[in-house]
Tab-separated table of C-alpha atoms in Angstrom:
chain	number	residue	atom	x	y	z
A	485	UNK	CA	8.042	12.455	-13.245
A	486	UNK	CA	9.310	10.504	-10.319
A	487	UNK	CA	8.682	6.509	-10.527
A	488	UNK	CA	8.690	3.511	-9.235
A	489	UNK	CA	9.229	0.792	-11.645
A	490	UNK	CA	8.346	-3.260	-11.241
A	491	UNK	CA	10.315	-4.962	-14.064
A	492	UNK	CA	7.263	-7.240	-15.310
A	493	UNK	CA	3.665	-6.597	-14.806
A	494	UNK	CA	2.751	-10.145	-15.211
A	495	UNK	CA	4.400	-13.417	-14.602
A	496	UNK	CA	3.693	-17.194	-15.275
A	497	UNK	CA	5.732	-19.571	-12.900
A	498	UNK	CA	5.837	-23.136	-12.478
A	499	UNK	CA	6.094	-25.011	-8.993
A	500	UNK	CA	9.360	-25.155	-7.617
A	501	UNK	CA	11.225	-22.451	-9.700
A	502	UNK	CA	13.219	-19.216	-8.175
A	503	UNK	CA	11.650	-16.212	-9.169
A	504	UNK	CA	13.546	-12.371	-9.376
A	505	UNK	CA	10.545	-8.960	-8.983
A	506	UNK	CA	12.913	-6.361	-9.362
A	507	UNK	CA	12.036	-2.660	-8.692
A	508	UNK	CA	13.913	0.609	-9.360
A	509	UNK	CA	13.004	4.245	-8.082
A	510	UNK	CA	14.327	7.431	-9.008
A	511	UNK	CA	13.388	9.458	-6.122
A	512	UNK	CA	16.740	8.736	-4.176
A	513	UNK	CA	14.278	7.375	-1.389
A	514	UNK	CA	16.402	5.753	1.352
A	515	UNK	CA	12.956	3.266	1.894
A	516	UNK	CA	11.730	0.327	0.016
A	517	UNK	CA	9.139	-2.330	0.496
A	518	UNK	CA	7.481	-5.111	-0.529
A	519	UNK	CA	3.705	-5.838	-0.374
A	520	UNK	CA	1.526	-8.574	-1.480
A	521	UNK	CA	-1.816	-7.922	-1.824
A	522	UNK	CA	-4.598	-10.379	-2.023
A	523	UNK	CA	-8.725	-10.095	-1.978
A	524	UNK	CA	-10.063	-9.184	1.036
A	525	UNK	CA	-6.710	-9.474	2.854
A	526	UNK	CA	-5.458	-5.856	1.755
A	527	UNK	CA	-1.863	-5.084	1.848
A	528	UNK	CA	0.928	-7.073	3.837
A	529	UNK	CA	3.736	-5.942	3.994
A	530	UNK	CA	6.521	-8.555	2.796
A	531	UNK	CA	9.963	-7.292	3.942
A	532	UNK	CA	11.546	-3.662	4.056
A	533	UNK	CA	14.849	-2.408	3.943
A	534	UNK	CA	15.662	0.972	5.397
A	535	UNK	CA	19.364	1.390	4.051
A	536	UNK	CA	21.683	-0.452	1.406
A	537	UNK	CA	22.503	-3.914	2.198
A	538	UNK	CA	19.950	-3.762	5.736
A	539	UNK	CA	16.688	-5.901	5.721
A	540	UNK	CA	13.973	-6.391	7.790
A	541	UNK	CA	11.070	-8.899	7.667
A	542	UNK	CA	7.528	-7.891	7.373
A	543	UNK	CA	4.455	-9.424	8.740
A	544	UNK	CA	4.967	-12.327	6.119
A	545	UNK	CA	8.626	-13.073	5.062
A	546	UNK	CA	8.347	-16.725	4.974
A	547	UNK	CA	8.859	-18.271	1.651
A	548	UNK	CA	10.396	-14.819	0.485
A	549	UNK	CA	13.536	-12.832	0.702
A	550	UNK	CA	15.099	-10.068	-0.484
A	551	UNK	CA	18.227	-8.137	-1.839
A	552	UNK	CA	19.032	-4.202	-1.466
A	553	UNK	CA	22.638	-4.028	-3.200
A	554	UNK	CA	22.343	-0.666	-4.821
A	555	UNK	CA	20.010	2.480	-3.148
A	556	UNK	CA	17.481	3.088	-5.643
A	557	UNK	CA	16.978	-1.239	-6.623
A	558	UNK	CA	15.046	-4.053	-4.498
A	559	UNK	CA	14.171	-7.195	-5.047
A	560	UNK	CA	12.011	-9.758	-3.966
A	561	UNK	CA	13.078	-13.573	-4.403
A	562	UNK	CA	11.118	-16.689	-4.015
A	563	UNK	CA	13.241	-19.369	-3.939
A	564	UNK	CA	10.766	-22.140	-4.910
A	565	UNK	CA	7.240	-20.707	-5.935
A	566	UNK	CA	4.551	-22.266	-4.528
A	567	UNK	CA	0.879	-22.140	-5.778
A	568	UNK	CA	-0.006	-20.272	-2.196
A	569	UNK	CA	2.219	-17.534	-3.788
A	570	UNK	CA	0.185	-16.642	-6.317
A	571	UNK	CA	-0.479	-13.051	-6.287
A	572	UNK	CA	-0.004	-8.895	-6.990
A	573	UNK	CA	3.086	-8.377	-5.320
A	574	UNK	CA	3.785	-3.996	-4.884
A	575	UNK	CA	6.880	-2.063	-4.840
A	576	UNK	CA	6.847	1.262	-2.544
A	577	UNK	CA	9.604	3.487	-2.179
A	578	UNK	CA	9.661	6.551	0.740
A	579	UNK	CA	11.760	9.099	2.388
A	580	UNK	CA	13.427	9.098	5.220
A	581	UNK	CA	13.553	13.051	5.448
A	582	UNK	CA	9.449	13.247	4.699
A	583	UNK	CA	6.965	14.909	7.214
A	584	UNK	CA	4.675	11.157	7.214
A	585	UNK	CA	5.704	7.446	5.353
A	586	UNK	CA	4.343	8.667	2.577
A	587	UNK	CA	4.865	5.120	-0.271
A	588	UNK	CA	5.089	5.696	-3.544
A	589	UNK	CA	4.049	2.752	-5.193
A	590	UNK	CA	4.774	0.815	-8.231
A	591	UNK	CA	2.023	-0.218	-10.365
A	592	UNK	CA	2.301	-3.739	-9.238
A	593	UNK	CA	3.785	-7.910	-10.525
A	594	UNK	CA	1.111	-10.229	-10.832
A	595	UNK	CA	2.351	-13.601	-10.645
A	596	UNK	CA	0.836	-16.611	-11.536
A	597	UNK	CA	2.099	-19.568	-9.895
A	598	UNK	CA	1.466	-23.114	-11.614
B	121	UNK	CA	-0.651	-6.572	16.031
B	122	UNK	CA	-1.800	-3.609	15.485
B	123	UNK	CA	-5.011	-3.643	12.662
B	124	UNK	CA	-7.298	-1.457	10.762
B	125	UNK	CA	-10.386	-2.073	9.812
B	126	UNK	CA	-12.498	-1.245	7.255
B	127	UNK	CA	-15.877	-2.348	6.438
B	128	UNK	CA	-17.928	-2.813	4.301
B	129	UNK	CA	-15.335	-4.639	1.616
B	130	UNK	CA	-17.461	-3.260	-1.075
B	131	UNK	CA	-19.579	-0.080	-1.598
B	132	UNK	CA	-22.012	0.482	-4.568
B	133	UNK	CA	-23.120	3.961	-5.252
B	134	UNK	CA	-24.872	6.229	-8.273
B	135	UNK	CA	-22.858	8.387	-9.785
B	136	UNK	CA	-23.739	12.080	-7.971
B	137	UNK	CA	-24.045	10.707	-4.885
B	138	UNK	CA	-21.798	11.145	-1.435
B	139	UNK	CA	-20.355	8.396	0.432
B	140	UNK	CA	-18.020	8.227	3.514
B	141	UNK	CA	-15.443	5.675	4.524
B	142	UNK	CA	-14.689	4.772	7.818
B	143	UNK	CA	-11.771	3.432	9.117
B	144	UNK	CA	-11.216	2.389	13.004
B	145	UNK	CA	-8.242	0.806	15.202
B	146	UNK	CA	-7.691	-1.262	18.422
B	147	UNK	CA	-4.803	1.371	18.710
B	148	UNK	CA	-3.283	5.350	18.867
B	149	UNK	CA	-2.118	6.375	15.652
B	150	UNK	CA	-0.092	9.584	14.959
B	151	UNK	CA	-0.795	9.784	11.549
B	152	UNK	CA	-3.499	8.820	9.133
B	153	UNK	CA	-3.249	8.211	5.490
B	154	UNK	CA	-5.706	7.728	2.974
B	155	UNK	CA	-4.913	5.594	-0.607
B	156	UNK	CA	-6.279	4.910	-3.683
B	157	UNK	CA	-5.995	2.411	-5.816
B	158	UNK	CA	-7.166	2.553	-9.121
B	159	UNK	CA	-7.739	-0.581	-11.025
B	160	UNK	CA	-4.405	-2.141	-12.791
B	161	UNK	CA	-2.550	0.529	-11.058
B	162	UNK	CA	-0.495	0.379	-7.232
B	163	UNK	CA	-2.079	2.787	-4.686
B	164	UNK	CA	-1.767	6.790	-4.544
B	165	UNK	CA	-1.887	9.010	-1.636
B	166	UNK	CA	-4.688	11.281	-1.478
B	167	UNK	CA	-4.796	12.725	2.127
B	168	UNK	CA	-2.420	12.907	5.060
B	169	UNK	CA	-3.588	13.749	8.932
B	170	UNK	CA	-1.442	14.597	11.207
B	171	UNK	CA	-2.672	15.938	14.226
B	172	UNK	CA	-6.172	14.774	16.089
B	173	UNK	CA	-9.344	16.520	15.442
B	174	UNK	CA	-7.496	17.669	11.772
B	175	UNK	CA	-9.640	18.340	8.753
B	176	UNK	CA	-8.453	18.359	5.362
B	177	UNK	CA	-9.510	18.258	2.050
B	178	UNK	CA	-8.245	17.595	-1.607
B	179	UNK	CA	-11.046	18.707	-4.076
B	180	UNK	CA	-14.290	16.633	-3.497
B	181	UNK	CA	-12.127	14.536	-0.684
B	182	UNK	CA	-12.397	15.247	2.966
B	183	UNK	CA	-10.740	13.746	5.583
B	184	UNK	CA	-10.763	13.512	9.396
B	185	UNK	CA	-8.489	12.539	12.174
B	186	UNK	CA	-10.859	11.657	14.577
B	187	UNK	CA	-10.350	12.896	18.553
B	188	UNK	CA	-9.482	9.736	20.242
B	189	UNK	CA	-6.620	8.918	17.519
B	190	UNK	CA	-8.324	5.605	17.008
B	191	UNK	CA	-10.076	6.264	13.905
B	192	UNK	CA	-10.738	8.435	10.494
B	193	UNK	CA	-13.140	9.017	8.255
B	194	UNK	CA	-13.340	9.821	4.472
B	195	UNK	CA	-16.120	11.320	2.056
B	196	UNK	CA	-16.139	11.996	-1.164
B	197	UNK	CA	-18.917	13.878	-2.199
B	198	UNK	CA	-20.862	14.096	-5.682
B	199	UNK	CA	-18.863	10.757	-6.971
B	200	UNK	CA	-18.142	10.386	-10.565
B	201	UNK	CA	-16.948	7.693	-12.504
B	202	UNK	CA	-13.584	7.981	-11.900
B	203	UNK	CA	-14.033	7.717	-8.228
B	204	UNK	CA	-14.131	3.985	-8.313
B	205	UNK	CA	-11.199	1.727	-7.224
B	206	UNK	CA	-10.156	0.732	-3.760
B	207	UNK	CA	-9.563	2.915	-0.855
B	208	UNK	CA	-7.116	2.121	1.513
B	209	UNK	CA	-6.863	3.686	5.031
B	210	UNK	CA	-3.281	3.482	6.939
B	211	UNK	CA	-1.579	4.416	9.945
B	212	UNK	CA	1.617	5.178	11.261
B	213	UNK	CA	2.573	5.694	14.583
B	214	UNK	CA	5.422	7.970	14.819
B	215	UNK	CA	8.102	9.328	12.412
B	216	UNK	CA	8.813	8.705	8.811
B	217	UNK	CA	10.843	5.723	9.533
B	218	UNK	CA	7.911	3.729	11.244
B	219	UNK	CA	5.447	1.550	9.248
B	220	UNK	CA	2.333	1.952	7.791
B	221	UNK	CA	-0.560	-0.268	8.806
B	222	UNK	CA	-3.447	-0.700	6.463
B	223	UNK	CA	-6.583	-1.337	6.454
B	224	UNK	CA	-8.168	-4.303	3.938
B	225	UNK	CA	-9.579	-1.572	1.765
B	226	UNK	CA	-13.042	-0.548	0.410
B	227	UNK	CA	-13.497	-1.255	-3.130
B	228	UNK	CA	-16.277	1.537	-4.510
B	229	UNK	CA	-18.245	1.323	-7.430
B	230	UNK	CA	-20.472	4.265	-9.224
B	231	UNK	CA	-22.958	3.891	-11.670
B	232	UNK	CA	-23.520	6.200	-14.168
């Protein structure tokens, strides 16, 4: 069964500290994203990486970045949490060689941000 | 940029019942994706479109691309429980490699 995996389904943070959401797929997929998604606001999409070691901001990067060191891991770092940061953050891996961008998502981080 | 929307933010419906999504854009998209998300979970695809005027449909889901490439529709039709979460339309404009654009989703609930 293919997956993507977030590392922790919930989180408690405190003003001020880094925080590491790591995600892992085992679909070999060369694409990988980060989402945040908030009521009524939907889905926005964080920052992407299309390749090992390549990045590219999202609509919202600021406050966030990210690491791609091996294919199937990515994670998303926030370097001093901020209360505006609370949220479900979401994983999504895809294919490069797929007909559409069909994401396969991970089942999602909730952070809490104190 | 480009958005999606998708209104109402909530739908309430008896269980039985049809209802239809609708989902409409500023701009051309090449593809059209329909999501759910089921609660505690991330979202699933349910139905792709490629091509305008493109019907498709997954069980009690149907799905259009509509003609002008500016919108699509979705009904599911005798709902169950099961049904409810939140339904999330997207776009792409060309190639695998391009991004998705969503919508702000529909959350659906069913009474029994």
């Amino acid at each position: 069964d293919v997956k993507v995996t977030q590392s922790s389904r919930y989180l408690v943070k405190r003003t001020g500290e880094k925080v590491f959401l790591e995600c892992v797929q085992d679909m070999d997929h060369e694409n990988m994203f980060w989402y945040r998604q908030d009521p009524g606001l939907g889905l926005r999409l964080i920052y992407f990486s299309y390749d090992v070691k390549m990045k590219e901001k999202g609509d919202i990067p600021e406050g966030y970045s990210v690491s791609r060191e091996k294919k199937e891991r990515f994670s998303l770092i926030l370097e001093s949490a901020s209360t505006n940061q609370t949220s479900m953050y979401l994983c999504a891996s895809s294919s490069q060689g797929a007909p559409t961008g069909e994401l396969f998502f991970g089942e999602g981080s909730r952070l809490t941000v104190l | 940029g480009q958005q999606l929307n998708q209104s109402p933010q909530s739908m309430f419906i008896q269980e039985g019942e049809d209802v239809s999504m609708n989902c409409t854009s500023s701009s051309i998209f090449n593809t059209w994706l329909w999501y759910k998300q089921d609660p505690g979970e991330g979202p699933v695809l349910l139905i792709a479109l490629y091509k305008a005027g493109e019907l498709t449909s997954n069980g009690r889901l149907t799905a259009q691309f509509g003609i002008t490439r500016k919108d699509s529709f979705l009904n599911i039709s005798a709902s169950i429980p099961s049904d409810v979460g939140i339904y999330f339309c997207a776009g792409q404009l060309t190639g695998a490699n391009s991004k998705l654009t969503f919508g702000k989703g529909i959350t659906l609930s069913v009474r029994p």
